[in-house]
mmCIF file of C-alpha atoms and ligand atoms in Angstrom:
data_model
loop_
_atom_site.group_PDB
_atom_site.id
_atom_site.type_symbol
_atom_site.label_atom_id
_atom_site.label_comp_id
_atom_site.label_asym_id
_atom_site.label_seq_id
_atom_site.Cartn_x
_atom_site.Cartn_y
_atom_site.Cartn_z
ATOM 1 C CA MET A 1 102.868 110.901 110.026
ATOM 2 C CA LYS A 2 105.241 109.456 107.461
ATOM 3 C CA THR A 3 105.113 110.591 103.825
ATOM 4 C CA LEU A 4 106.530 108.541 100.972
ATOM 5 C CA ARG A 5 107.486 110.723 98.056
ATOM 6 C CA PHE A 6 107.944 109.318 94.563
ATOM 7 C CA ASP A 7 109.866 111.243 91.918
ATOM 8 C CA VAL A 8 109.436 109.709 88.475
ATOM 9 C CA ILE A 9 111.673 110.509 85.504
ATOM 10 C CA THR A 10 110.005 109.706 82.187
ATOM 11 C CA ILE A 11 109.423 110.941 78.643
ATOM 12 C CA PHE A 12 105.670 110.346 79.177
ATOM 13 C CA PRO A 13 104.709 112.326 82.307
ATOM 14 C CA GLY A 14 101.007 112.141 81.437
ATOM 15 C CA MET A 15 100.921 108.408 82.119
ATOM 16 C CA PHE A 16 101.294 108.925 85.882
ATOM 17 C CA GLU A 17 98.698 111.415 87.047
ATOM 18 C CA THR A 18 95.779 109.060 86.334
ATOM 19 C CA LEU A 19 96.896 106.582 88.989
ATOM 20 C CA PHE A 20 97.110 109.266 91.660
ATOM 21 C CA ASN A 21 93.850 110.925 90.672
ATOM 22 C CA GLU A 22 91.722 107.902 91.469
ATOM 23 C CA SER A 23 90.790 105.760 94.398
ATOM 24 C CA ILE A 24 92.902 105.230 97.526
ATOM 25 C CA LEU A 25 96.042 106.824 96.118
ATOM 26 C CA LYS A 26 94.140 110.048 95.474
ATOM 27 C CA ARG A 27 92.980 110.108 99.104
ATOM 28 C CA ALA A 28 96.466 109.247 100.388
ATOM 29 C CA ARG A 29 97.964 112.067 98.366
ATOM 30 C CA GLU A 30 95.367 114.542 99.635
ATOM 31 C CA GLN A 31 96.106 113.452 103.203
ATOM 32 C CA GLY A 32 99.839 113.894 102.658
ATOM 33 C CA VAL A 33 100.709 110.211 103.155
ATOM 34 C CA LEU A 34 101.969 109.939 99.570
ATOM 35 C CA ASP A 35 103.476 112.468 97.223
ATOM 36 C CA LEU A 36 104.120 112.060 93.502
ATOM 37 C CA ARG A 37 106.281 114.352 91.373
ATOM 38 C CA VAL A 38 106.740 113.558 87.709
ATOM 39 C CA HIS A 39 109.688 114.993 85.762
ATOM 40 C CA ASP A 40 109.789 115.200 81.976
ATOM 41 C CA LEU A 41 113.172 113.825 80.903
ATOM 42 C CA ARG A 42 113.148 116.129 77.861
ATOM 43 C CA ASP A 43 113.488 119.111 80.194
ATOM 44 C CA TYR A 44 116.984 117.858 81.063
ATOM 45 C CA THR A 45 118.469 117.356 77.621
ATOM 46 C CA LEU A 46 120.858 119.922 76.163
ATOM 47 C CA ASP A 47 119.857 118.872 72.632
ATOM 48 C CA LYS A 48 118.025 121.668 70.828
ATOM 49 C CA HIS A 49 115.498 119.187 69.424
ATOM 50 C CA LYS A 50 114.907 117.739 72.924
ATOM 51 C CA ARG A 51 116.212 114.337 71.889
ATOM 52 C CA VAL A 52 117.042 111.913 74.665
ATOM 53 C CA ASP A 53 118.218 108.929 72.569
ATOM 54 C CA ASP A 54 120.865 108.057 70.007
ATOM 55 C CA TYR A 55 122.176 105.206 67.861
ATOM 56 C CA PRO A 56 123.860 102.372 69.773
ATOM 57 C CA PHE A 57 127.651 102.154 69.694
ATOM 58 C CA GLY A 58 128.608 98.955 67.922
ATOM 59 C CA GLY A 59 125.453 98.955 65.810
ATOM 60 C CA GLY A 60 122.267 97.013 66.339
ATOM 61 C CA ALA A 61 118.563 97.697 66.140
ATOM 62 C CA GLY A 62 116.795 100.665 67.687
ATOM 63 C CA MET A 63 117.875 103.609 69.764
ATOM 64 C CA VAL A 64 119.410 103.875 73.212
ATOM 65 C CA MET A 65 118.553 106.465 75.855
ATOM 66 C CA ASN A 66 121.432 108.853 76.514
ATOM 67 C CA VAL A 67 123.108 108.922 79.889
ATOM 68 C CA GLU A 68 123.355 112.729 80.051
ATOM 69 C CA PRO A 69 119.693 113.782 80.377
ATOM 70 C CA ILE A 70 119.071 111.012 82.921
ATOM 71 C CA ALA A 71 122.142 112.010 84.950
ATOM 72 C CA ASN A 72 121.069 115.678 84.791
ATOM 73 C CA ALA A 73 117.522 114.841 85.872
ATOM 74 C CA LEU A 74 118.742 112.662 88.747
ATOM 75 C CA GLU A 75 121.158 115.325 89.933
ATOM 76 C CA ALA A 76 118.420 117.981 89.834
ATOM 77 C CA VAL A 77 115.948 115.820 91.770
ATOM 78 C CA LYS A 78 118.578 114.670 94.254
ATOM 79 C CA LYS A 79 119.693 118.202 95.074
ATOM 80 C CA ASP A 80 116.968 118.511 97.713
ATOM 81 C CA ARG A 81 116.891 114.835 98.651
ATOM 82 C CA PRO A 82 120.397 113.384 98.447
ATOM 83 C CA ASN A 83 119.404 110.221 100.326
ATOM 84 C CA ALA A 84 116.552 109.206 98.022
ATOM 85 C CA ARG A 85 116.728 105.597 96.876
ATOM 86 C CA THR A 86 117.010 105.474 93.108
ATOM 87 C CA VAL A 87 115.592 102.724 90.960
ATOM 88 C CA LEU A 88 115.849 102.072 87.227
ATOM 89 C CA MET A 89 113.070 99.993 85.681
ATOM 90 C CA SER A 90 114.734 97.294 83.597
ATOM 91 C CA PRO A 91 113.935 93.759 82.407
ATOM 92 C CA ALA A 92 117.462 92.883 83.553
ATOM 93 C CA GLY A 93 116.781 94.018 87.120
ATOM 94 C CA SER A 94 116.065 91.927 90.173
ATOM 95 C CA ARG A 95 112.538 90.561 90.160
ATOM 96 C CA PHE A 96 109.973 92.716 91.981
ATOM 97 C CA ASP A 97 107.878 90.867 94.554
ATOM 98 C CA GLN A 98 105.858 91.528 97.697
ATOM 99 C CA LYS A 99 108.967 91.357 99.893
ATOM 100 C CA LYS A 100 110.599 94.073 97.804
ATOM 101 C CA ALA A 101 107.375 96.096 97.942
ATOM 102 C CA TRP A 102 107.470 95.991 101.782
ATOM 103 C CA GLU A 103 111.145 96.977 101.740
ATOM 104 C CA LEU A 104 110.530 99.986 99.469
ATOM 105 C CA SER A 105 107.444 101.042 101.444
ATOM 106 C CA ARG A 106 109.747 101.796 104.420
ATOM 107 C CA GLU A 107 111.619 104.443 102.424
ATOM 108 C CA GLU A 108 110.699 108.122 102.551
ATOM 109 C CA GLU A 109 111.954 109.081 99.096
ATOM 110 C CA LEU A 110 112.046 106.972 95.966
ATOM 111 C CA ILE A 111 113.192 108.079 92.544
ATOM 112 C CA VAL A 112 112.053 105.898 89.644
ATOM 113 C CA VAL A 113 113.657 106.145 86.201
ATOM 114 C CA CYS A 114 111.693 104.812 83.216
ATOM 115 C CA GLY A 115 113.534 103.567 80.153
ATOM 116 C CA ARG A 116 112.204 103.483 76.564
ATOM 117 C CA TYR A 117 113.390 102.415 73.097
ATOM 118 C CA GLU A 118 115.993 99.615 73.124
ATOM 119 C CA GLY A 119 116.928 100.513 76.669
ATOM 120 C CA VAL A 120 119.226 102.821 78.565
ATOM 121 C CA ASP A 121 122.962 103.519 78.280
ATOM 122 C CA GLU A 122 124.507 101.050 80.742
ATOM 123 C CA ARG A 123 126.351 103.829 82.578
ATOM 124 C CA VAL A 124 123.027 104.820 84.164
ATOM 125 C CA ALA A 125 122.688 101.407 85.827
ATOM 126 C CA LEU A 126 126.375 101.291 86.736
ATOM 127 C CA HIS A 127 126.848 104.777 88.169
ATOM 128 C CA PHE A 128 123.623 106.717 88.682
ATOM 129 C CA VAL A 129 121.068 104.450 90.358
ATOM 130 C CA ASP A 130 121.041 102.205 93.417
ATOM 131 C CA GLU A 131 119.365 99.253 91.732
ATOM 132 C CA GLU A 132 117.478 97.932 88.723
ATOM 133 C CA ILE A 133 114.040 96.379 89.146
ATOM 134 C CA SER A 134 112.133 94.144 86.749
ATOM 135 C CA ILE A 135 108.434 93.365 87.069
ATOM 136 C CA GLY A 136 108.774 90.020 85.307
ATOM 137 C CA ASP A 137 110.347 88.025 82.519
ATOM 138 C CA TYR A 138 108.733 89.825 79.601
ATOM 139 C CA VAL A 139 109.567 93.013 77.743
ATOM 140 C CA LEU A 140 107.321 96.070 77.690
ATOM 141 C CA SER A 141 107.893 99.083 75.454
ATOM 142 C CA GLY A 142 108.823 101.320 78.343
ATOM 143 C CA GLY A 143 109.381 101.582 82.073
ATOM 144 C CA GLU A 144 106.191 103.558 82.732
ATOM 145 C CA VAL A 145 103.834 100.595 83.213
ATOM 146 C CA PRO A 146 106.422 98.751 85.359
ATOM 147 C CA ALA A 147 106.925 101.926 87.414
ATOM 148 C CA LEU A 148 103.159 102.278 87.909
ATOM 149 C CA ALA A 149 102.973 98.656 89.092
ATOM 150 C CA VAL A 150 105.803 99.199 91.569
ATOM 151 C CA ILE A 151 104.382 102.515 92.802
ATOM 152 C CA GLU A 152 100.934 101.023 93.390
ATOM 153 C CA ALA A 153 102.238 97.885 95.118
ATOM 154 C CA VAL A 154 104.536 99.943 97.366
ATOM 155 C CA SER A 155 102.023 102.729 98.084
ATOM 156 C CA ARG A 156 99.319 100.482 99.494
ATOM 157 C CA LEU A 157 101.782 99.206 102.118
ATOM 158 C CA VAL A 158 102.536 102.684 103.458
ATOM 159 C CA PRO A 159 100.732 103.172 106.799
ATOM 160 C CA GLY A 160 97.526 105.145 106.294
ATOM 161 C CA VAL A 161 96.978 104.334 102.612
ATOM 162 C CA VAL A 162 94.727 101.260 102.923
ATOM 163 C CA GLY A 163 91.761 101.805 105.252
ATOM 164 C CA ASP A 164 91.944 98.457 107.104
ATOM 165 C CA GLU A 165 95.568 97.411 107.395
ATOM 166 C CA ASN A 166 94.555 93.888 108.479
ATOM 167 C CA SER A 167 93.694 93.247 104.838
ATOM 168 C CA LEU A 168 97.401 93.595 103.999
ATOM 169 C CA LYS A 169 98.395 90.847 106.451
ATOM 170 C CA GLU A 170 95.971 88.318 105.007
ATOM 171 C CA GLU A 171 96.552 88.795 101.324
ATOM 172 C CA SER A 172 98.539 86.696 98.857
ATOM 173 C CA PHE A 173 102.340 86.482 99.349
ATOM 174 C CA SER A 174 102.254 88.141 102.783
ATOM 175 C CA SER A 175 102.637 84.740 104.469
ATOM 176 C CA SER A 176 104.183 82.729 101.612
ATOM 177 C CA LEU A 177 100.671 81.550 100.754
ATOM 178 C CA LEU A 178 98.092 82.675 98.231
ATOM 179 C CA GLU A 179 95.018 84.151 99.843
ATOM 180 C CA TYR A 180 92.033 81.883 100.570
ATOM 181 C CA PRO A 181 89.009 82.216 98.223
ATOM 182 C CA GLN A 182 86.578 85.052 98.959
ATOM 183 C CA TYR A 183 82.781 85.124 98.491
ATOM 184 C CA THR A 184 80.103 87.773 98.919
ATOM 185 C CA ARG A 185 76.355 88.138 98.369
ATOM 186 C CA PRO A 186 74.266 86.496 97.038
ATOM 187 C CA ARG A 187 74.761 83.233 98.924
ATOM 188 C CA ASP A 188 73.228 81.353 96.008
ATOM 189 C CA PHE A 189 73.845 82.652 92.465
ATOM 190 C CA ARG A 190 72.002 80.488 89.901
ATOM 191 C CA GLY A 191 72.633 77.419 92.030
ATOM 192 C CA LEU A 192 76.316 78.274 92.637
ATOM 193 C CA LYS A 193 76.499 78.350 96.417
ATOM 194 C CA ALA A 194 79.008 80.089 98.649
ATOM 195 C CA PRO A 195 80.541 77.631 101.160
ATOM 196 C CA GLU A 196 78.178 77.143 104.144
ATOM 197 C CA VAL A 197 80.990 77.461 106.668
ATOM 198 C CA LEU A 198 81.483 81.145 105.778
ATOM 199 C CA VAL A 199 77.966 81.997 106.921
ATOM 200 C CA SER A 200 78.049 79.676 109.938
ATOM 201 C CA GLY A 201 79.005 82.493 112.324
ATOM 202 C CA ASP A 202 81.652 80.208 113.893
ATOM 203 C CA PRO A 203 84.945 82.177 113.740
ATOM 204 C CA LYS A 204 87.116 79.146 114.626
ATOM 205 C CA LYS A 205 85.630 77.005 111.858
ATOM 206 C CA ILE A 206 85.862 79.887 109.385
ATOM 207 C CA ARG A 207 89.537 80.415 110.224
ATOM 208 C CA GLU A 208 90.298 76.690 109.852
ATOM 209 C CA TRP A 209 88.534 76.615 106.495
ATOM 210 C CA GLN A 210 90.435 79.701 105.285
ATOM 211 C CA CYS A 211 93.820 78.244 106.341
ATOM 212 C CA ALA A 212 93.073 74.894 104.695
ATOM 213 C CA GLN A 213 91.911 76.615 101.495
ATOM 214 C CA ALA A 214 94.994 78.844 101.365
ATOM 215 C CA LEU A 215 97.248 75.813 101.729
ATOM 216 C CA GLU A 216 95.330 73.802 99.141
ATOM 217 C CA LYS A 217 95.224 76.654 96.617
ATOM 218 C CA THR A 218 98.923 77.394 97.031
ATOM 219 C CA SER A 219 100.027 73.766 96.729
ATOM 220 C CA ARG A 220 97.897 73.339 93.589
ATOM 221 C CA ARG A 221 98.749 76.602 91.815
ATOM 222 C CA ARG A 222 102.102 77.712 93.224
ATOM 223 C CA PRO A 223 103.928 74.741 94.750
ATOM 224 C CA ASP A 224 107.142 76.804 94.505
ATOM 225 C CA LEU A 225 105.825 79.071 97.285
ATOM 226 C CA MET A 226 105.335 76.119 99.664
ATOM 227 C CA LYS A 227 109.126 75.812 99.969
ATOM 228 C CA ASN A 228 109.166 79.100 101.901
ATOM 229 C CA LEU A 229 106.743 77.851 104.545
ATOM 230 C CA GLU A 230 108.339 77.431 107.951
ATOM 231 C CA GLY A 231 108.487 73.826 109.103
ATOM 232 C CA PRO A 232 108.369 72.619 112.719
ATOM 233 C CA GLY A 233 111.297 73.829 114.850
HETATM 234 N N1 SAM B 301 116.304 95.911 74.835
HETATM 235 C C1 SAM B 301 115.931 95.704 76.197
HETATM 236 C C2 SAM B 301 116.192 94.254 76.578
HETATM 237 O O1 SAM B 301 116.195 93.410 75.708
HETATM 238 O O2 SAM B 301 116.361 93.989 77.790
HETATM 239 C C3 SAM B 301 114.465 96.032 76.430
HETATM 240 C C4 SAM B 301 114.174 97.493 76.417
HETATM 241 S S1 SAM B 301 112.475 97.855 76.711
HETATM 242 C C5 SAM B 301 111.789 97.776 75.109
HETATM 243 C C6 SAM B 301 112.497 99.552 77.081
HETATM 244 C C7 SAM B 301 112.393 99.909 78.552
HETATM 245 O O3 SAM B 301 111.189 99.378 79.083
HETATM 246 C C8 SAM B 301 113.476 99.373 79.460
HETATM 247 O O4 SAM B 301 114.621 100.188 79.429
HETATM 248 C C9 SAM B 301 112.793 99.394 80.810
HETATM 249 O O5 SAM B 301 112.858 100.667 81.403
HETATM 250 C C10 SAM B 301 111.344 99.089 80.456
HETATM 251 N N2 SAM B 301 110.958 97.692 80.689
HETATM 252 C C11 SAM B 301 110.556 96.799 79.730
HETATM 253 N N3 SAM B 301 110.244 95.623 80.266
HETATM 254 C C12 SAM B 301 110.420 95.734 81.604
HETATM 255 C C13 SAM B 301 110.257 94.855 82.695
HETATM 256 N N4 SAM B 301 109.869 93.598 82.540
HETATM 257 N N5 SAM B 301 110.521 95.322 83.940
HETATM 258 C C14 SAM B 301 110.936 96.590 84.126
HETATM 259 N N6 SAM B 301 111.120 97.487 83.114
HETATM 260 C C15 SAM B 301 110.863 97.070 81.873
#
């Protein structure tokens, strides 16, 4: 059985345990499919006041995270796992998507560094990590929420985490399409009826309806995704 281990470097370690103490990630961790270790960046600073940031060279607003504690933390974590893939959360990184989530889910060791303040001394991105990842074109106050999003998206793709792995094949972005609409009981809620075809018991008709709905929904809401659909030949 494969285990994917995440090592997170952050100044807010408490933000991570909640995710792994609930739901499917809790079960996956108990079964040894996933492992999460959270490292407090302040344990790696040599500053007597445990500071991990300083004023930016050249002036400007806010504070910048120092390279030294991050480099120390990475070196400590990498001692036992020199091949771990190392990621810095950054709005300037390459955009995280489902394809990237699949790619990262094939790793065995991932180290995730969370920035704060005005950002991180550029030498971290240039010399101490393998890549920078952004979760979208907006700025959050820190890398913890982006890291949680990446960890959850990646974790559920690791074999053994999601109960029925067929659900991963059908869902949005797995085939360049958004997922078809889903309905459940009651069949009629205050006159709002679920489509008859879904309770027809005819698997071929249901499949055709789902494919047509996925195409229609994608072309209406995300026409950009339709470009990735394979054409004939
Ligand atoms: N001054 C930076 C800029 O303009 O690009 C923003 C720094 S942000 C306030 C602080 C930290 O939050 C970043 O170093 C990064 O770790 C994290 N962060 C914020 N938005 C993010 C995003 N969209 N994706 C990934 N990380 C993000």
